[in-house]
Amino acid sequence: MSQEVTDADFKQQVLEADGPVLVDFWAPWCGPCRMVSPIVDEIAQEHAGKLKVVKLNTDDNMQTAAQYGITSIPALYVFDKGEVAKTIIGARPKPALEKELADYIG
Amino acid sequence: MTDKQLVIIGSGPAGYTAAIYAARAGLVPLVIAGSVTAGGDLMTTTEVENFPGFPEGVQGPELMESMRAQAERFGAEVLYDDVETLHIEPRRHRITTALGAEYTATAVILATGSAYRELGLAEEKNLSGRGVSWCATCDGFFFKDQEIAVVGGGDSAVEEATFLTRFAKKVSLIHRRGELRASKAMRQRAEADPKLEFVLDSEVTAIHGADKLEGLTIASTADGQTRELPVTGLFVAIGSDPRTALFAGQLDLRPDGYLVVEGRSSRTSAEGVFGAGDVIDPVYRQAITAAGSGCVAATDAEHYLSELSDSELNTKEK
Ligand SMILES: Cc1cc2nc3c(=O)[nH]c(=O)nc-3n(C[C@H](O)[C@H](O)[C@H](O)COP(=O)(O)OP(=O)(O)OC[C@H]3O[C@@H](n4cnc5c(N)ncnc54)[C@H](O)[C@@H]3O)c2cc1C
């Protein structure tokens, strides 16, 4: 399982991180999120060291979710140097995700 | 290439019920469940109140998890992968998946369900997940105290609109006709809802916003007059179409797109290929009817397989 981040440590864990960070926005009631999370974990593991992967529970961390205008989950955002570099909204199969993330895991 | 007696494509109520029956009959079915859509439509809902056996209701994802466990208990194998191609060829149907697996199957059950219909407007795809949504129960929560709209006039549109008033400040229900198609009970509930406004005889003709939804253009279906509706959310509930891309052109489909089956059976136009659930059902489309037709398909597949002579069976693992 990837690390959980919160409103409190988002800045430190994500915005101020050295390399790119993929944030998996999810909530416990979201069925498709349950399907995507293990795939995201797999990708993180297979490319360890290239892309840091964290999860943010939007129910408990509404401030960060609102700040980035999340209106649909699962949503995968890649942050690079504090900025949103890529957004992937909605559940995708693993090959499709790998393709979308090629710049970061290739 | 792996040879199977029975492959079931889809893991909604139809696919998993077919798997339970087929597994109990000793067929060791392979369920290709879909990767991120495993469990089917009920994964995107909360409370299911009309599935028999649950007097207090049951959460959609929980129900599907139980069906999966029940199928696996009797020996069904579940693969979280997407079928990419299906070549129908009697007694040796060929299947390839997105992750690169290849199978042949003596019998196939198609339980691929249905997919939401889109409005077909420019910007709809771009703004999907950025204000445009197909799932009120999934995304409604993010529209707290905002003004939003729902398009559609059937039961599901009215149900979504009513559900969304829990969160939103105001919900406009936009429908092409002067009257909703939804059932009387549903309409009455909606009419009594002070946060719900009906925008009838109207259709959405444009969606606006660069990286998030900012508003809609609405045209009157009576006189064509247009106006702008500033909303931050748009929920599209204009129905769904059967998911037949895998086999369109290989099997007979009805003019409205549904997979044709023979009478009350699940037999399609090809030998050894059976259909179940929403993909064959233009009328009922409920979890329990999908489950019932999954049982029919497994039973038909079992009969079909038992009538083939051993030499015709495509399997090393009978
Ligand atoms: C929001 C919502 C709420 C609902 N609430 C209720 C309710 O309260 N009660 C009720 O009875 N019904 C309800 N329904 C309807 C019910 O969900 C459907 O009637 C039922 O799920 C249909 O079952 P199915 O097995 O035919 O298809 P689905 O459940 O749609 O499953 C289709 C399956 O096919 C798979 N699939 C498709 N293509 C491929 C492929 N290429 N490769 C691999 N797998 C594939 C998908 O992964 C999925 O597992 C609701 C539907 C929605 C959308």
Short mmCIF file of C-alpha atoms and ligand atoms in Angstrom, two decimals:
data_model
loop_
_atom_site.label_atom_id
_atom_site.label_comp_id
_atom_site.label_asym_id
_atom_site.label_seq_id
_atom_site.Cartn_x
_atom_site.Cartn_y
_atom_site.Cartn_z
CA MET A 1 0.00 0.00 0.00
CA SER A 2 1.17 3.49 -0.84
CA GLN A 3 1.51 6.15 1.79
CA GLU A 4 -1.53 8.22 2.81
CA VAL A 5 -1.20 12.01 2.78
CA THR A 6 -3.51 14.54 4.45
CA ASP A 7 -4.39 18.23 4.27
CA ALA A 8 -1.77 18.75 6.96
CA ASP A 9 1.22 17.18 5.23
CA PHE A 10 0.25 17.60 1.56
CA LYS A 11 2.59 20.54 1.09
CA GLN A 12 5.56 18.74 2.54
CA GLN A 13 4.90 15.30 1.02
CA VAL A 14 3.76 16.40 -2.42
CA LEU A 15 4.42 20.03 -3.30
CA GLU A 16 7.90 20.15 -1.80
CA ALA A 17 8.98 16.67 -2.91
CA ASP A 18 12.13 16.36 -5.01
CA GLY A 19 10.75 14.34 -7.91
CA PRO A 20 7.30 13.90 -9.43
CA VAL A 21 4.55 12.61 -7.15
CA LEU A 22 1.37 10.85 -8.22
CA VAL A 23 -1.58 11.55 -5.93
CA ASP A 24 -4.45 9.05 -6.00
CA PHE A 25 -7.57 10.94 -4.84
CA TRP A 26 -10.05 8.38 -3.49
CA ALA A 27 -12.83 7.79 -0.98
CA PRO A 28 -14.03 4.68 0.81
CA TRP A 29 -17.48 4.78 -0.84
CA CYS A 30 -16.09 4.94 -4.38
CA GLY A 31 -16.27 1.50 -6.08
CA PRO A 32 -14.04 2.32 -9.07
CA CYS A 33 -11.41 3.72 -6.67
CA ARG A 34 -11.09 0.26 -5.12
CA MET A 35 -10.27 -1.16 -8.52
CA VAL A 36 -7.75 1.53 -9.45
CA SER A 37 -5.83 1.67 -6.17
CA PRO A 38 -4.21 -1.77 -6.45
CA ILE A 39 -3.21 -1.01 -10.05
CA VAL A 40 -1.63 2.25 -8.96
CA ASP A 41 0.20 0.35 -6.20
CA GLU A 42 1.47 -2.17 -8.74
CA ILE A 43 2.75 0.56 -11.05
CA ALA A 44 4.44 2.26 -8.11
CA GLN A 45 6.14 -0.97 -7.11
CA GLU A 46 7.26 -1.88 -10.60
CA HIS A 47 8.80 1.55 -11.08
CA ALA A 48 10.02 2.16 -7.55
CA GLY A 49 12.31 5.14 -7.31
CA LYS A 50 10.97 6.85 -10.43
CA LEU A 51 7.57 8.04 -9.32
CA LYS A 52 6.48 8.56 -5.73
CA VAL A 53 2.87 7.48 -5.24
CA VAL A 54 0.60 8.65 -2.41
CA LYS A 55 -3.12 8.47 -1.65
CA LEU A 56 -5.42 11.18 -0.41
CA ASN A 57 -8.82 10.36 1.08
CA THR A 58 -11.12 13.13 -0.17
CA ASP A 59 -13.67 12.60 2.63
CA ASP A 60 -11.13 13.35 5.32
CA ASN A 61 -9.13 15.95 3.38
CA MET A 62 -11.71 18.12 1.71
CA GLN A 63 -9.53 21.19 1.72
CA THR A 64 -6.92 19.74 -0.65
CA ALA A 65 -9.61 18.10 -2.82
CA ALA A 66 -11.42 21.43 -3.15
CA GLN A 67 -8.23 23.34 -3.82
CA TYR A 68 -7.50 21.19 -6.85
CA GLY A 69 -11.10 21.24 -8.03
CA ILE A 70 -11.68 17.50 -7.66
CA THR A 71 -15.25 16.75 -8.77
CA SER A 72 -14.92 13.13 -9.70
CA ILE A 73 -12.93 10.23 -8.32
CA PRO A 74 -10.82 8.24 -8.84
CA ALA A 75 -8.58 11.10 -9.97
CA LEU A 76 -4.83 10.69 -10.43
CA TYR A 77 -2.80 13.90 -10.41
CA VAL A 78 0.93 14.05 -11.02
CA PHE A 79 2.62 16.97 -9.26
CA ASP A 80 6.03 18.13 -10.35
CA LYS A 81 7.87 20.92 -8.52
CA GLY A 82 4.68 21.93 -6.76
CA GLU A 83 2.61 22.21 -9.93
CA VAL A 84 -0.03 19.92 -11.44
CA ALA A 85 1.74 18.28 -14.39
CA LYS A 86 -0.85 15.70 -15.43
CA THR A 87 -4.40 14.71 -14.55
CA ILE A 88 -6.09 11.39 -15.23
CA ILE A 89 -9.73 11.29 -14.21
CA GLY A 90 -11.78 8.12 -14.00
CA ALA A 91 -10.76 4.48 -13.74
CA ARG A 92 -8.48 3.10 -16.49
CA PRO A 93 -7.00 -0.34 -17.10
CA LYS A 94 -3.33 -0.82 -16.28
CA PRO A 95 -1.98 -0.62 -19.86
CA ALA A 96 -3.85 2.66 -20.39
CA LEU A 97 -2.50 4.10 -17.13
CA GLU A 98 1.04 3.06 -17.98
CA LYS A 99 0.73 4.81 -21.31
CA GLU A 100 -0.57 8.00 -19.70
CA LEU A 101 2.25 7.92 -17.17
CA ALA A 102 4.98 7.01 -19.67
CA ASP A 103 6.79 10.34 -19.15
CA TYR A 104 7.27 9.51 -15.47
CA ILE A 105 7.87 5.76 -15.44
CA GLY A 106 9.47 5.19 -18.86
CA MET B 1 -2.92 -20.04 -25.44
CA THR B 2 -5.04 -21.68 -22.74
CA ASP B 3 -8.02 -23.87 -23.59
CA LYS B 4 -11.20 -23.50 -21.55
CA GLN B 5 -14.60 -25.14 -21.65
CA LEU B 6 -16.43 -22.00 -20.63
CA VAL B 7 -15.38 -18.36 -20.55
CA ILE B 8 -17.74 -15.76 -19.07
CA ILE B 9 -17.10 -12.17 -20.16
CA GLY B 10 -18.37 -9.71 -17.55
CA SER B 11 -18.65 -9.71 -13.76
CA GLY B 12 -21.89 -7.92 -13.02
CA PRO B 13 -24.84 -9.79 -11.50
CA ALA B 14 -25.29 -11.69 -14.81
CA GLY B 15 -21.66 -12.80 -15.14
CA TYR B 16 -21.18 -13.81 -11.50
CA THR B 17 -24.51 -15.66 -11.32
CA ALA B 18 -23.59 -17.57 -14.48
CA ALA B 19 -20.24 -18.35 -12.83
CA ILE B 20 -21.90 -19.67 -9.65
CA TYR B 21 -24.15 -22.03 -11.61
CA ALA B 22 -21.45 -23.13 -14.05
CA ALA B 23 -18.94 -23.70 -11.26
CA ARG B 24 -21.40 -25.78 -9.26
CA ALA B 25 -21.95 -27.85 -12.40
CA GLY B 26 -18.23 -28.56 -12.42
CA LEU B 27 -17.38 -26.55 -15.53
CA VAL B 28 -14.54 -24.57 -13.86
CA PRO B 29 -15.51 -21.35 -15.69
CA LEU B 30 -13.09 -18.53 -16.29
CA VAL B 31 -14.66 -15.12 -15.59
CA ILE B 32 -12.92 -12.29 -17.41
CA ALA B 33 -14.14 -9.58 -15.09
CA GLY B 34 -12.83 -6.37 -16.58
CA SER B 35 -9.96 -4.57 -14.85
CA VAL B 36 -11.36 -1.33 -13.49
CA THR B 37 -15.02 -2.13 -14.18
CA ALA B 38 -15.09 -5.48 -12.37
CA GLY B 39 -18.33 -5.96 -10.47
CA GLY B 40 -20.27 -3.99 -13.08
CA ASP B 41 -22.72 -1.15 -12.69
CA LEU B 42 -23.60 -1.79 -9.06
CA MET B 43 -20.05 -0.82 -8.08
CA THR B 44 -21.04 2.78 -8.74
CA THR B 45 -24.08 2.85 -6.52
CA THR B 46 -24.65 2.95 -2.79
CA GLU B 47 -27.73 1.32 -1.35
CA VAL B 48 -29.51 -1.42 -3.31
CA GLU B 49 -32.92 -1.77 -1.72
CA ASN B 50 -34.68 -4.18 -4.05
CA PHE B 51 -32.37 -7.19 -4.25
CA PRO B 52 -34.20 -10.04 -2.49
CA GLY B 53 -32.64 -11.41 0.67
CA PHE B 54 -31.48 -8.10 2.12
CA PRO B 55 -34.34 -6.64 4.16
CA GLU B 56 -32.16 -3.74 5.30
CA GLY B 57 -30.69 -3.13 1.84
CA VAL B 58 -27.11 -3.77 0.83
CA GLN B 59 -24.33 -1.60 -0.58
CA GLY B 60 -23.79 -2.27 -4.30
CA PRO B 61 -20.04 -2.99 -4.02
CA GLU B 62 -20.66 -5.28 -1.04
CA LEU B 63 -23.27 -7.28 -2.97
CA MET B 64 -20.89 -7.73 -5.89
CA GLU B 65 -18.04 -8.75 -3.58
CA SER B 66 -20.32 -11.45 -2.12
CA MET B 67 -21.29 -12.73 -5.56
CA ARG B 68 -17.62 -12.97 -6.52
CA ALA B 69 -16.79 -14.88 -3.33
CA GLN B 70 -19.69 -17.26 -3.94
CA ALA B 71 -18.52 -17.98 -7.50
CA GLU B 72 -14.92 -18.54 -6.36
CA ARG B 73 -16.05 -20.84 -3.57
CA PHE B 74 -17.26 -23.32 -6.19
CA GLY B 75 -14.13 -23.09 -8.31
CA ALA B 76 -14.73 -20.23 -10.73
CA GLU B 77 -11.55 -18.46 -11.71
CA VAL B 78 -11.72 -14.64 -11.87
CA LEU B 79 -9.33 -12.67 -14.04
CA TYR B 80 -9.18 -8.86 -13.69
CA ASP B 81 -8.47 -8.05 -17.29
CA ASP B 82 -10.33 -6.67 -20.31
CA VAL B 83 -11.21 -8.70 -23.37
CA GLU B 84 -9.78 -6.94 -26.37
CA THR B 85 -10.83 -9.27 -29.18
CA LEU B 86 -13.30 -12.09 -29.51
CA HIS B 87 -13.33 -14.29 -32.63
CA ILE B 88 -16.40 -16.42 -32.80
CA GLU B 89 -15.66 -19.82 -34.25
CA PRO B 90 -17.82 -22.79 -33.26
CA ARG B 91 -16.23 -24.95 -30.54
CA ARG B 92 -13.08 -22.84 -30.55
CA HIS B 93 -13.90 -19.22 -29.83
CA ARG B 94 -10.73 -17.18 -29.48
CA ILE B 95 -10.22 -14.44 -26.92
CA THR B 96 -7.34 -12.04 -26.35
CA THR B 97 -7.02 -9.63 -23.43
CA ALA B 98 -5.50 -6.21 -22.83
CA LEU B 99 -2.74 -7.71 -20.67
CA GLY B 100 -1.86 -10.14 -23.46
CA ALA B 101 -3.50 -13.40 -22.37
CA GLU B 102 -4.99 -15.69 -25.04
CA TYR B 103 -7.73 -18.25 -24.57
CA THR B 104 -9.87 -20.55 -26.61
CA ALA B 105 -13.28 -21.52 -25.31
CA THR B 106 -15.79 -24.16 -26.31
CA ALA B 107 -18.60 -22.02 -24.93
CA VAL B 108 -18.77 -18.30 -24.16
CA ILE B 109 -21.25 -16.33 -22.08
CA LEU B 110 -21.45 -12.64 -22.93
CA ALA B 111 -22.51 -10.52 -19.94
CA THR B 112 -20.99 -7.19 -20.87
CA GLY B 113 -23.81 -4.96 -19.58
CA SER B 114 -24.49 -1.49 -20.87
CA ALA B 115 -22.69 1.83 -21.11
CA TYR B 116 -23.94 5.35 -20.40
CA ARG B 117 -25.16 7.34 -23.35
CA GLU B 118 -23.38 10.63 -24.00
CA LEU B 119 -24.93 13.90 -25.15
CA GLY B 120 -22.49 14.09 -28.05
CA LEU B 121 -21.58 17.73 -27.47
CA ALA B 122 -18.19 19.34 -27.95
CA GLU B 123 -16.33 19.71 -24.65
CA GLU B 124 -18.33 16.88 -23.07
CA LYS B 125 -15.30 14.58 -22.97
CA ASN B 126 -12.84 17.31 -21.98
CA LEU B 127 -14.99 18.37 -19.08
CA SER B 128 -15.84 14.84 -18.00
CA GLY B 129 -14.61 14.63 -14.42
CA ARG B 130 -14.28 18.40 -14.40
CA GLY B 131 -17.93 19.11 -13.75
CA VAL B 132 -19.57 16.74 -16.23
CA SER B 133 -20.49 13.41 -14.65
CA TRP B 134 -22.50 10.24 -15.29
CA CYS B 135 -22.74 9.14 -11.69
CA ALA B 136 -24.54 11.16 -9.03
CA THR B 137 -23.72 8.76 -6.23
CA CYS B 138 -20.03 8.83 -7.17
CA ASP B 139 -19.53 12.54 -7.63
CA GLY B 140 -22.51 14.33 -6.01
CA PHE B 141 -20.60 14.87 -2.81
CA PHE B 142 -18.18 17.27 -4.55
CA PHE B 143 -20.96 19.72 -5.47
CA LYS B 144 -21.88 20.83 -1.96
CA ASP B 145 -23.77 24.14 -2.00
CA GLN B 146 -23.32 24.57 -5.75
CA GLU B 147 -25.83 25.04 -8.56
CA ILE B 148 -25.94 22.05 -10.87
CA ALA B 149 -28.07 20.43 -13.58
CA VAL B 150 -29.27 16.96 -14.50
CA VAL B 151 -30.27 16.04 -18.09
CA GLY B 152 -32.85 13.35 -18.67
CA GLY B 153 -36.46 12.54 -17.88
CA GLY B 154 -36.57 8.87 -16.91
CA ASP B 155 -36.48 7.21 -13.51
CA SER B 156 -32.71 7.34 -13.24
CA ALA B 157 -32.54 11.06 -14.09
CA VAL B 158 -35.22 11.95 -11.54
CA GLU B 159 -33.63 9.71 -8.93
CA GLU B 160 -30.24 11.34 -9.50
CA ALA B 161 -31.74 14.82 -9.34
CA THR B 162 -33.51 14.06 -6.07
CA PHE B 163 -30.37 12.48 -4.64
CA LEU B 164 -28.26 15.49 -5.64
CA THR B 165 -30.45 17.95 -3.72
CA ARG B 166 -28.87 16.45 -0.59
CA PHE B 167 -25.65 18.25 -1.50
CA ALA B 168 -26.35 20.96 -4.04
CA LYS B 169 -27.88 24.38 -3.41
CA LYS B 170 -30.07 24.01 -6.47
CA VAL B 171 -30.63 21.30 -9.08
CA SER B 172 -32.14 22.04 -12.51
CA LEU B 173 -33.66 19.01 -14.19
CA ILE B 174 -33.51 19.51 -17.95
CA HIS B 175 -35.76 17.40 -20.14
CA ARG B 176 -36.59 17.58 -23.83
CA ARG B 177 -40.29 16.96 -23.41
CA GLY B 178 -43.04 18.73 -21.49
CA GLU B 179 -43.51 15.80 -19.16
CA LEU B 180 -41.13 13.47 -17.36
CA ARG B 181 -41.12 9.79 -18.26
CA ALA B 182 -40.33 8.78 -14.69
CA SER B 183 -42.81 6.82 -12.60
CA LYS B 184 -45.52 8.70 -10.72
CA ALA B 185 -44.01 8.03 -7.29
CA MET B 186 -40.66 9.34 -8.44
CA ARG B 187 -42.20 12.45 -10.02
CA GLN B 188 -44.20 13.27 -6.93
CA ARG B 189 -41.11 13.03 -4.76
CA ALA B 190 -39.29 15.34 -7.15
CA GLU B 191 -42.11 17.86 -7.37
CA ALA B 192 -42.18 18.18 -3.59
CA ASP B 193 -38.46 18.93 -3.46
CA PRO B 194 -37.90 22.68 -2.94
CA LYS B 195 -34.32 22.58 -4.28
CA LEU B 196 -35.36 21.02 -7.58
CA GLU B 197 -36.33 23.14 -10.55
CA PHE B 198 -37.84 21.65 -13.72
CA VAL B 199 -36.55 22.95 -17.03
CA LEU B 200 -38.91 21.16 -19.43
CA ASP B 201 -39.24 21.32 -23.23
CA SER B 202 -35.53 22.14 -23.27
CA GLU B 203 -32.28 20.61 -24.36
CA VAL B 204 -28.62 21.28 -23.71
CA THR B 205 -26.99 22.51 -26.90
CA ALA B 206 -23.57 23.54 -25.62
CA ILE B 207 -21.30 23.00 -22.66
CA HIS B 208 -18.94 25.80 -21.61
CA GLY B 209 -15.71 25.88 -19.67
CA ALA B 210 -12.00 25.60 -20.30
CA ASP B 211 -10.73 23.35 -17.55
CA LYS B 212 -13.87 23.22 -15.48
CA LEU B 213 -17.56 23.44 -16.26
CA GLU B 214 -18.91 26.97 -16.08
CA GLY B 215 -22.28 26.78 -17.76
CA LEU B 216 -24.64 25.42 -20.37
CA THR B 217 -26.57 26.77 -23.30
CA ILE B 218 -30.14 25.55 -23.23
CA ALA B 219 -32.53 25.72 -26.17
CA SER B 220 -36.29 25.48 -25.98
CA THR B 221 -37.56 22.53 -28.01
CA ALA B 222 -40.77 24.50 -28.61
CA ASP B 223 -39.47 27.73 -30.19
CA GLY B 224 -35.69 27.28 -30.34
CA GLN B 225 -35.00 30.19 -28.02
CA THR B 226 -31.70 29.83 -26.18
CA ARG B 227 -30.48 30.91 -22.80
CA GLU B 228 -27.45 30.40 -20.60
CA LEU B 229 -27.56 28.40 -17.39
CA PRO B 230 -24.54 28.93 -15.15
CA VAL B 231 -23.83 25.64 -13.38
CA THR B 232 -20.69 23.99 -12.03
CA GLY B 233 -22.00 20.45 -12.40
CA LEU B 234 -23.85 18.57 -15.12
CA PHE B 235 -25.08 15.02 -14.56
CA VAL B 236 -26.00 13.18 -17.74
CA ALA B 237 -28.75 10.58 -17.28
CA ILE B 238 -30.18 10.00 -20.74
CA GLY B 239 -30.02 6.23 -20.71
CA SER B 240 -27.54 3.60 -21.72
CA ASP B 241 -26.73 1.36 -24.65
CA PRO B 242 -25.77 -2.33 -24.64
CA ARG B 243 -22.01 -2.91 -24.76
CA THR B 244 -21.64 -4.96 -27.94
CA ALA B 245 -18.45 -3.65 -29.58
CA LEU B 246 -16.65 -6.98 -29.02
CA PHE B 247 -19.08 -8.99 -31.14
CA ALA B 248 -21.04 -6.55 -33.30
CA GLY B 249 -20.78 -7.92 -36.85
CA GLN B 250 -20.31 -11.49 -35.62
CA LEU B 251 -23.66 -12.00 -33.87
CA ASP B 252 -27.18 -10.84 -34.67
CA LEU B 253 -28.14 -7.61 -32.91
CA ARG B 254 -31.60 -6.03 -32.72
CA PRO B 255 -32.18 -2.73 -34.52
CA ASP B 256 -31.85 -0.96 -31.15
CA GLY B 257 -28.46 -2.60 -30.60
CA TYR B 258 -29.29 -5.32 -28.06
CA LEU B 259 -27.88 -8.80 -28.53
CA VAL B 260 -30.48 -11.19 -29.97
CA VAL B 261 -31.28 -14.36 -28.02
CA GLU B 262 -33.71 -17.09 -28.95
CA GLY B 263 -36.99 -16.94 -27.01
CA ARG B 264 -36.56 -17.36 -23.28
CA SER B 265 -33.18 -19.00 -23.77
CA SER B 266 -29.80 -17.28 -23.83
CA ARG B 267 -28.76 -18.74 -27.20
CA THR B 268 -27.36 -16.16 -29.61
CA SER B 269 -27.07 -16.56 -33.38
CA ALA B 270 -23.76 -18.45 -33.01
CA GLU B 271 -23.25 -21.97 -31.72
CA GLY B 272 -21.93 -22.11 -28.18
CA VAL B 273 -22.31 -18.38 -27.52
CA PHE B 274 -24.81 -17.26 -24.90
CA GLY B 275 -25.97 -13.83 -23.75
CA ALA B 276 -27.05 -12.65 -20.28
CA GLY B 277 -27.97 -9.51 -18.39
CA ASP B 278 -28.43 -5.93 -19.56
CA VAL B 279 -26.75 -6.62 -22.92
CA ILE B 280 -29.77 -8.70 -24.02
CA ASP B 281 -32.43 -6.78 -22.10
CA PRO B 282 -33.98 -3.59 -23.49
CA VAL B 283 -36.75 -3.59 -20.88
CA TYR B 284 -36.08 -4.68 -17.29
CA ARG B 285 -32.39 -4.00 -16.66
CA GLN B 286 -32.26 -4.70 -12.96
CA ALA B 287 -29.72 -6.59 -10.87
CA ILE B 288 -32.15 -9.41 -10.15
CA THR B 289 -33.23 -9.87 -13.78
CA ALA B 290 -29.56 -9.83 -14.84
CA ALA B 291 -28.80 -12.47 -12.19
CA GLY B 292 -31.75 -14.58 -13.39
CA SER B 293 -30.56 -14.46 -16.96
CA GLY B 294 -27.04 -15.41 -15.83
CA CYS B 295 -28.55 -18.60 -14.43
CA VAL B 296 -30.31 -19.25 -17.76
CA ALA B 297 -27.06 -18.77 -19.68
CA ALA B 298 -25.07 -21.12 -17.43
CA THR B 299 -27.77 -23.76 -17.75
CA ASP B 300 -27.85 -23.42 -21.56
CA ALA B 301 -24.05 -23.56 -21.73
CA GLU B 302 -24.00 -26.65 -19.55
CA HIS B 303 -26.52 -28.42 -21.84
CA TYR B 304 -24.55 -27.40 -24.89
CA LEU B 305 -21.28 -28.71 -23.48
CA SER B 306 -22.80 -31.97 -22.25
CA GLU B 307 -24.17 -32.72 -25.72
CA LEU B 308 -20.84 -32.31 -27.47
CA SER B 309 -18.93 -35.54 -27.76
CA ASP B 310 -15.65 -35.72 -25.87
CA SER B 311 -13.63 -35.30 -29.04
CA GLU B 312 -15.33 -32.00 -29.75
CA LEU B 313 -14.58 -30.58 -26.34
CA ASN B 314 -11.87 -28.03 -26.43
CA THR B 315 -10.18 -28.82 -23.19
CA LYS B 316 -7.35 -30.47 -21.38
CA GLU B 317 -9.01 -29.98 -18.04
CA LYS B 318 -12.42 -31.62 -18.26
C1 LIG C 1 -26.11 4.03 -10.51
C2 LIG C 1 -26.89 2.77 -10.74
C3 LIG C 1 -27.74 2.30 -9.73
C4 LIG C 1 -28.48 1.12 -9.92
N1 LIG C 1 -29.28 0.68 -8.89
C5 LIG C 1 -29.93 -0.50 -9.00
C6 LIG C 1 -30.74 -1.00 -7.92
O1 LIG C 1 -30.87 -0.37 -6.86
N2 LIG C 1 -31.35 -2.20 -8.11
C7 LIG C 1 -31.24 -2.94 -9.25
O2 LIG C 1 -31.81 -4.02 -9.34
N3 LIG C 1 -30.50 -2.47 -10.29
C8 LIG C 1 -29.86 -1.26 -10.20
N4 LIG C 1 -29.11 -0.80 -11.27
C9 LIG C 1 -29.09 -1.58 -12.51
C10 LIG C 1 -28.10 -2.75 -12.38
O3 LIG C 1 -26.87 -2.24 -11.94
C11 LIG C 1 -27.93 -3.46 -13.72
O4 LIG C 1 -29.18 -3.85 -14.21
C12 LIG C 1 -27.04 -4.70 -13.58
O5 LIG C 1 -25.80 -4.33 -13.02
C13 LIG C 1 -26.83 -5.38 -14.90
O6 LIG C 1 -25.98 -6.46 -14.72
P1 LIG C 1 -25.08 -7.07 -15.87
O7 LIG C 1 -24.35 -8.19 -15.23
O8 LIG C 1 -25.91 -7.36 -17.05
O9 LIG C 1 -24.11 -5.89 -16.33
P2 LIG C 1 -23.10 -4.94 -15.52
O10 LIG C 1 -23.39 -4.93 -14.08
O11 LIG C 1 -23.14 -3.65 -16.24
O12 LIG C 1 -21.70 -5.62 -15.75
C14 LIG C 1 -21.06 -5.62 -16.99
C15 LIG C 1 -19.74 -6.32 -16.83
O13 LIG C 1 -19.13 -6.51 -18.11
C16 LIG C 1 -17.76 -6.31 -17.99
N5 LIG C 1 -17.21 -6.03 -19.31
C17 LIG C 1 -17.70 -5.25 -20.31
N6 LIG C 1 -16.89 -5.26 -21.37
C18 LIG C 1 -15.85 -6.08 -21.05
C19 LIG C 1 -14.67 -6.51 -21.72
N7 LIG C 1 -14.37 -6.09 -22.96
N8 LIG C 1 -13.83 -7.34 -21.08
C20 LIG C 1 -14.10 -7.79 -19.83
N9 LIG C 1 -15.21 -7.44 -19.15
C21 LIG C 1 -16.06 -6.58 -19.75
C22 LIG C 1 -17.62 -5.18 -16.99
O14 LIG C 1 -16.36 -5.21 -16.38
C23 LIG C 1 -18.72 -5.56 -15.99
O15 LIG C 1 -18.18 -6.44 -15.05
C24 LIG C 1 -28.38 0.39 -11.12
C25 LIG C 1 -27.52 0.84 -12.12
C26 LIG C 1 -26.78 2.02 -11.95
C27 LIG C 1 -25.87 2.50 -13.04
#
